[in-house]
XYZ file of C-alpha atoms in Angstrom:
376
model
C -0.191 -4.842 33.351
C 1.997 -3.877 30.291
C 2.081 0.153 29.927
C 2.186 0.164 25.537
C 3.546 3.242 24.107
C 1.258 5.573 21.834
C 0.194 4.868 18.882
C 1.033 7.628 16.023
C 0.207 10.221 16.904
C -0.608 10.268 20.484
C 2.638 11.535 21.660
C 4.657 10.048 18.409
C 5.002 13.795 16.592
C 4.973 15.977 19.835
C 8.745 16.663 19.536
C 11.518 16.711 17.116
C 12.838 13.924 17.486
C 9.740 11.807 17.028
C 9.202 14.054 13.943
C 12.410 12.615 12.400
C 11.630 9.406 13.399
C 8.648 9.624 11.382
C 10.398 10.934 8.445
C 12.759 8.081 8.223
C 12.098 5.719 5.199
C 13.428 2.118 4.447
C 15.356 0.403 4.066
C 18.116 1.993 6.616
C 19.302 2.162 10.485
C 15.103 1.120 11.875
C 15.431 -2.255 10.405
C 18.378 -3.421 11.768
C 16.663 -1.630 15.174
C 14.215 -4.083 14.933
C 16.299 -7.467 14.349
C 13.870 -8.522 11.275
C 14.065 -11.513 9.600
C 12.347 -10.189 6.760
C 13.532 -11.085 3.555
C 13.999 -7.094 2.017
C 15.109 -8.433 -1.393
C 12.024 -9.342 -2.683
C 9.470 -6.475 -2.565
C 6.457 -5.670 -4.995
C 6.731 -2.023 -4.265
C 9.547 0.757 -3.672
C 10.461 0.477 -0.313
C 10.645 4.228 -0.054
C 7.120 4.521 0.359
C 7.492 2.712 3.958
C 7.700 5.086 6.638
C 8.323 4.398 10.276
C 5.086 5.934 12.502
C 7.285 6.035 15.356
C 6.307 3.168 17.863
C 8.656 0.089 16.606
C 7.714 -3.407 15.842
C 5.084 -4.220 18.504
C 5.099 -0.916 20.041
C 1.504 -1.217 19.346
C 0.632 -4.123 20.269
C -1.577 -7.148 19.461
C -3.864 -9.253 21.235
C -3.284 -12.749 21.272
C -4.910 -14.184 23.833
C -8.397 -12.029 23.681
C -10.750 -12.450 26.100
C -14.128 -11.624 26.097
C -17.257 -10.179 28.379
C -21.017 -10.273 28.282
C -23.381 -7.481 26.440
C -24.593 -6.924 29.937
C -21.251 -6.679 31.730
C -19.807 -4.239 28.397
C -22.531 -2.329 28.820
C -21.214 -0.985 31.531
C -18.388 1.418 29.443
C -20.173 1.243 26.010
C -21.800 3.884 24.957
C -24.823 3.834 23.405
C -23.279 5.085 20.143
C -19.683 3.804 19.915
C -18.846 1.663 16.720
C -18.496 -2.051 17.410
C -17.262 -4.438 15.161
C -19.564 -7.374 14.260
C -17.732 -10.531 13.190
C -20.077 -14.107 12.553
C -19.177 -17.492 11.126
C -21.727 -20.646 11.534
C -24.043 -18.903 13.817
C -21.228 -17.539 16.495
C -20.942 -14.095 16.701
C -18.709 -11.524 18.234
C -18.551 -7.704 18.596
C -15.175 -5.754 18.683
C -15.505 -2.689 20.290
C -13.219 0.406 18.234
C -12.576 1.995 21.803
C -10.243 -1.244 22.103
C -9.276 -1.835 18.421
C -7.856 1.620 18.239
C -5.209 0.922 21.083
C -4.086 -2.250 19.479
C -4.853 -2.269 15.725
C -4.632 -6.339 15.632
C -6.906 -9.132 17.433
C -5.780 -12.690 16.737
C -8.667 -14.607 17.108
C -10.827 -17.573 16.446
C -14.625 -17.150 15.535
C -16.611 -20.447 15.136
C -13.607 -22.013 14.873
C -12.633 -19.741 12.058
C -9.050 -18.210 12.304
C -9.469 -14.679 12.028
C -7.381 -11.350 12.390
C -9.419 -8.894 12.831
C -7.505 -5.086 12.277
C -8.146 -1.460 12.102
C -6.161 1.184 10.993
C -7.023 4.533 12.586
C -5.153 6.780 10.060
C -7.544 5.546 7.511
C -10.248 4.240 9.097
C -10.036 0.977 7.707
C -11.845 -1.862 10.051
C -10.667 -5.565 7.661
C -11.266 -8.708 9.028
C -8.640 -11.344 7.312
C -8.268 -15.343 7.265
C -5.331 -16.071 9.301
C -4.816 -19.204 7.371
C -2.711 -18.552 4.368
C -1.091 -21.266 2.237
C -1.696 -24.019 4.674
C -0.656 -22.162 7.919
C -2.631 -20.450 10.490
C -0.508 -17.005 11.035
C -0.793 -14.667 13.446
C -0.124 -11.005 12.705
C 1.536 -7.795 14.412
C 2.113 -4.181 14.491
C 5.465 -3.238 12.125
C 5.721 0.577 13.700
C 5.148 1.055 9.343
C 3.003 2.955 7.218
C 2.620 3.134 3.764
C 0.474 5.794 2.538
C -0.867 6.379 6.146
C -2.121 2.721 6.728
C -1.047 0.438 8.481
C 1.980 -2.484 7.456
C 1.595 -5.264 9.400
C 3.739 -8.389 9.448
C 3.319 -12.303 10.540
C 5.418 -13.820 12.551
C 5.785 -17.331 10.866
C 7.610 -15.789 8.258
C 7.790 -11.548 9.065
C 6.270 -11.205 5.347
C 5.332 -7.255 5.454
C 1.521 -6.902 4.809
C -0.665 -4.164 3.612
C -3.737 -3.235 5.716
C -6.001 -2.043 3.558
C -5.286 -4.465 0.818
C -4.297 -7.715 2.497
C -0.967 -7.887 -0.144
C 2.298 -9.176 1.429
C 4.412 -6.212 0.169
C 7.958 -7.262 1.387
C 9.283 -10.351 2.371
C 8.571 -14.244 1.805
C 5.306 -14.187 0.987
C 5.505 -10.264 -1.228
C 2.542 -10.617 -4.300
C 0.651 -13.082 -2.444
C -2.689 -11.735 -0.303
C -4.599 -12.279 2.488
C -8.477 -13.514 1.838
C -11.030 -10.218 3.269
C -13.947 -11.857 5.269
C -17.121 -9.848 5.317
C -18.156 -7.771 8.818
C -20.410 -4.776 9.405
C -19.554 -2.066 11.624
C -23.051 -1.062 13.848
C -23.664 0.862 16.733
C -23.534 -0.662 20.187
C -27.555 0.474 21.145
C -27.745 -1.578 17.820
C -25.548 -4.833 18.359
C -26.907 -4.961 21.958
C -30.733 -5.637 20.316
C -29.539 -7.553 17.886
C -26.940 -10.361 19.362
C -27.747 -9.766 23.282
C -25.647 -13.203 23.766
C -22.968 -12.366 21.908
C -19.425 -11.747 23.614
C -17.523 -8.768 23.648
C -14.224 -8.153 22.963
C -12.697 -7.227 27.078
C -11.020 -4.514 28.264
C -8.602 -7.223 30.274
C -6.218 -7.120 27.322
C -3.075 -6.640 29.891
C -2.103 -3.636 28.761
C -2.921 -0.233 30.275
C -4.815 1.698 28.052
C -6.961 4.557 28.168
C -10.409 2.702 26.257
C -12.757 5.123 25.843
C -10.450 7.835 25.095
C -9.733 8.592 21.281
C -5.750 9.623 20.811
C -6.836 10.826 17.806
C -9.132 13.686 18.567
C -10.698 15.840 15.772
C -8.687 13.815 12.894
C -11.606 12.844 10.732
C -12.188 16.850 10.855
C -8.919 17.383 9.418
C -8.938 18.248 5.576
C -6.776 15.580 4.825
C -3.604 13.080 5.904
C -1.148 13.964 7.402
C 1.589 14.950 4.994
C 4.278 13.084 7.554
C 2.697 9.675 6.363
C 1.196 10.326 3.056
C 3.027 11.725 0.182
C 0.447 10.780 -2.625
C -1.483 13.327 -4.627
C -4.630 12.955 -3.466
C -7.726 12.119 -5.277
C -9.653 15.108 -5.645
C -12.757 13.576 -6.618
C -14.530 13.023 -3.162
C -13.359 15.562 -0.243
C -10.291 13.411 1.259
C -11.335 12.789 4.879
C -14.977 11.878 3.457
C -15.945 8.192 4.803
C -16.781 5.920 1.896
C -18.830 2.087 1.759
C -16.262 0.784 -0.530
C -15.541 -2.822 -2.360
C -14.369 -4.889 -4.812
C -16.448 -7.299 -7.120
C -14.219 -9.079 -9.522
C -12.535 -6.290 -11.407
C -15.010 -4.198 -10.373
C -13.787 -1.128 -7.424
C -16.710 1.023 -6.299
C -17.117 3.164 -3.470
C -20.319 4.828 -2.219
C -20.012 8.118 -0.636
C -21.425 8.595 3.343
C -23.048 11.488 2.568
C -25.071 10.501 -0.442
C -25.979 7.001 1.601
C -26.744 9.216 4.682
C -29.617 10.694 2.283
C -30.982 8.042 -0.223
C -30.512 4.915 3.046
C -30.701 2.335 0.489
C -28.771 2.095 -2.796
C -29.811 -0.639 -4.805
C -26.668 -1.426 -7.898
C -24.843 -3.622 -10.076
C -20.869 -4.380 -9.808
C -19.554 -6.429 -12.107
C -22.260 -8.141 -12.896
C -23.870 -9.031 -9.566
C -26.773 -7.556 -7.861
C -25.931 -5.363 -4.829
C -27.323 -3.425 -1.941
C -25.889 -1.101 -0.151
C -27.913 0.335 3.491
C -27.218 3.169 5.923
C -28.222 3.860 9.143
C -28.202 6.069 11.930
C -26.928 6.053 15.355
C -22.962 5.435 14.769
C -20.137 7.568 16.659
C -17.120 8.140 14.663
C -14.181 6.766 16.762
C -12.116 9.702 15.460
C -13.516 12.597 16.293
C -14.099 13.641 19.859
C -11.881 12.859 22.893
C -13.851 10.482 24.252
C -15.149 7.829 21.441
C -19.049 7.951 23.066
C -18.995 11.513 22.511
C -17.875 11.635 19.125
C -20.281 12.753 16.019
C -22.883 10.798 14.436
C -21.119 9.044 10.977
C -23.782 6.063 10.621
C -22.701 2.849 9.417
C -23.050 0.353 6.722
C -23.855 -2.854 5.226
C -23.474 -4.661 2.015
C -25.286 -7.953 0.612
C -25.738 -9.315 -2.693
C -29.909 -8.743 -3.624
C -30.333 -11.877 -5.315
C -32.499 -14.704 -3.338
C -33.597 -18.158 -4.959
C -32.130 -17.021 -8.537
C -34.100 -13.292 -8.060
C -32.813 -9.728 -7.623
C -34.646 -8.084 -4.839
C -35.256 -4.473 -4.676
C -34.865 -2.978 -1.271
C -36.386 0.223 0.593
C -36.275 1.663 4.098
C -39.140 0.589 6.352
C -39.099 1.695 9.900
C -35.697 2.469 12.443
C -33.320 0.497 10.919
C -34.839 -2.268 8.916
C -35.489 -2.720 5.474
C -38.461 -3.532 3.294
C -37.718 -5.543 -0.401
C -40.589 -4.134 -3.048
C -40.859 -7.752 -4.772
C -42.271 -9.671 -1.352
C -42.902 -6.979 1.109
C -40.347 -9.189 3.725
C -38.858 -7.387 6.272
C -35.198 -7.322 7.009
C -33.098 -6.257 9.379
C -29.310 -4.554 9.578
C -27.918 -8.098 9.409
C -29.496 -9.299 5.697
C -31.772 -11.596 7.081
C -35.752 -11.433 6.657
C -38.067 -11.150 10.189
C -41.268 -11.231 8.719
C -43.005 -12.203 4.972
C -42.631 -14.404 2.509
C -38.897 -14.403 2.732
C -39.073 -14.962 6.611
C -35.611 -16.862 7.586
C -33.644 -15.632 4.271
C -30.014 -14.409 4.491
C -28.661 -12.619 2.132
C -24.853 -13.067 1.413
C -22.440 -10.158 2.832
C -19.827 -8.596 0.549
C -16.859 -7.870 2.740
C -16.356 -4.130 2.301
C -14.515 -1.644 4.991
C -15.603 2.378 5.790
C -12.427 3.571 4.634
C -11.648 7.708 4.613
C -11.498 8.428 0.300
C -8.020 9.085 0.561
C -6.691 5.985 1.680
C -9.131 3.968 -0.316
C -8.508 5.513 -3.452
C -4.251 5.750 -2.779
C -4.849 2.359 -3.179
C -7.592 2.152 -5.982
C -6.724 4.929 -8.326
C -9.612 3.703 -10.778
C -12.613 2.846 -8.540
C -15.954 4.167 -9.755
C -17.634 6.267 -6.788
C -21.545 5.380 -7.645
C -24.502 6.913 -5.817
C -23.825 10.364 -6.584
């Protein structure tokens, strides 16, 4: 059993010397630290903006060899209300617990025989699922010990091409300008993913490392009023509160991003983004991993889901029903948290995801200066 060291901040800016650690910026002493075989001359943005989080490469580490457990057997240390990351492709589906995701930040895995990487950044909240095949090659994807306004850089280790979390952009190296293709996942409760997908595997503790899961190194940081200034030098954008969680996505051109607290009250948000037909649901019954020590305990945040409304060449208009399905006003079908109709006309319907991510405002919009924030 590997013992990992702490991610940022548990531990990381409890002295002064982690403090300057964090300070540091690139290029200088860290990289050589690190033996990279990055290629640092080709960037697409100042390298300045890079900061080490303390841990070095891999000193939060990724799991490449995942294996999983029942619902019944993950039952056992899943709380009824932790977050669990819900990742399908042709029929197979698997849930990513954040109790686990928060200690690592990458998984390396196959779904359906899809290559996937599926990543969260705690700093911003920011739960992407990416292709792992790029150009040709299936990579597979680690921890850099970087951030760049508070989220996460990444790299692969086919060619150590530096890559931005919440964007998917290779920002230094090889591969700098090219990016990584988002695939769409919902975040839902466990009481939720449990009803839904009882077969379903679960990502397993057994990740040989020993880790605290359960425990949130992080405690009370979504209460915050905003980043921490060590990572994130950017103005922030003033327009939503900064730590305020956001549905957010891109359509084409088109950047939107739907405050929590205005989905927490309306449930359903029927739109249009650049030209297509959305819907964007809420529900109940989601911890935030960020908040309390333990991740079970933490406050109710909700969590949600976004499909394109158009079925068979028509824009559906969608409701809340009952718990946490949905109701469209054109058929009366009934649908549930997944996009696809239990009962009506429309019975055995799917609607198609929109891969979007939960992100906190600030580190959404550091990234998206001119997204439109719709709902309010």
């Amino acid at each position: 059993m590997r013992r990992a060291r702490p991610p940022y901040r548990s531990g990381v800016l409890r002295s002064a010397t982690a403090l300057l650690l964090a300070l540091a910026v690139l290029p200088g002493a860290l990289l050589g630290q690190d033996n990279w075989r990055t290629d640092f001359s080709k960037a697409t943005v100042p390298l300045d903006e890079i900061v080490s989080g303390g841990p070095p490469k891999d000193g939060i580490p990724a799991i490449d060899d995942p294996s999983f457990v029942s619902v019944r057997a993950a039952d056992r240390w899943l709380g009824d209300r932790e977050p669990v990351l819900v990742v399908e492709h042709e029929g197979v589906v698997k849930g990513y617990p954040f109790q686990i995701l928060i200690w690592h930040e990458i998984v390396n895995d196959e779904v359906g025989g899809l290559p996937l990487s599926v990543t969260y950044c705690p700093l911003c909240n920011t739960a992407l699922v990416f292709h792992r095949r790029h150009e040709g090659v299936v990579r597979d994807f680690g921890t850099t010990g970087r951030l760049r306004h508070s989220d996460m850089v990444m790299y692969d280790r086919q060619t150590e091409t530096w890559w931005q979390q919440a964007t998917g952009e290779g920002i230094v190296g090889e591969l700098a300008g090219s990016r990584l293709e988002l695939y769409p996942v919902q975040t839902m409760a466990w009481q939720d993913f449990k009803r839904v997908h009882p077969d379903a595997p679960i990502l397993s503790r057994e990740t040989g490392y020993d880790r605290p899961y359960g425990r949130n190194p992080y405690t009370g940081y979504d209460r915050s009023r905003g980043p921490m200034a060590t990572f994130f030098s950017k103005r922030v954008d003033d327009r939503l509160p900064a730590m305020e969680r956001v549905a957010a996505f891109s359509v084409g051109d088109a950047e939107v991003a739907y405050p929590f607290t205005t989905l927490e009250e309306r449930r359903v948000l029927n739109d249009r983004v650049g030209g297509d037909a959305v819907v964007v649901w809420w529900t109940p019954g989601t911890s935030s991993a960020l908040d309390a020590g333990q991740i079970a305990q933490g406050r109710e945040v909700g969590s949600s889901a976004v499909f394109r409304r158009t079925v068979d060449g028509r824009a559906l208009t969608f409701e809340t029903e009952r718990g946490t399905r949905f109701k469209d006003r054109e058929t009366g079908s009934i649908w549930d948290l997944n996009g696809v109709a239990l009962d009506g006309p429309l019975r055995g319907q799917r609607l198609e995801p929109i891969a979007h991510g939960e992100y906190l405002w600030f580190a959404w919009a550091a990234f998206r200066p001119e997204t439109d924030i719709r709902g309010r």
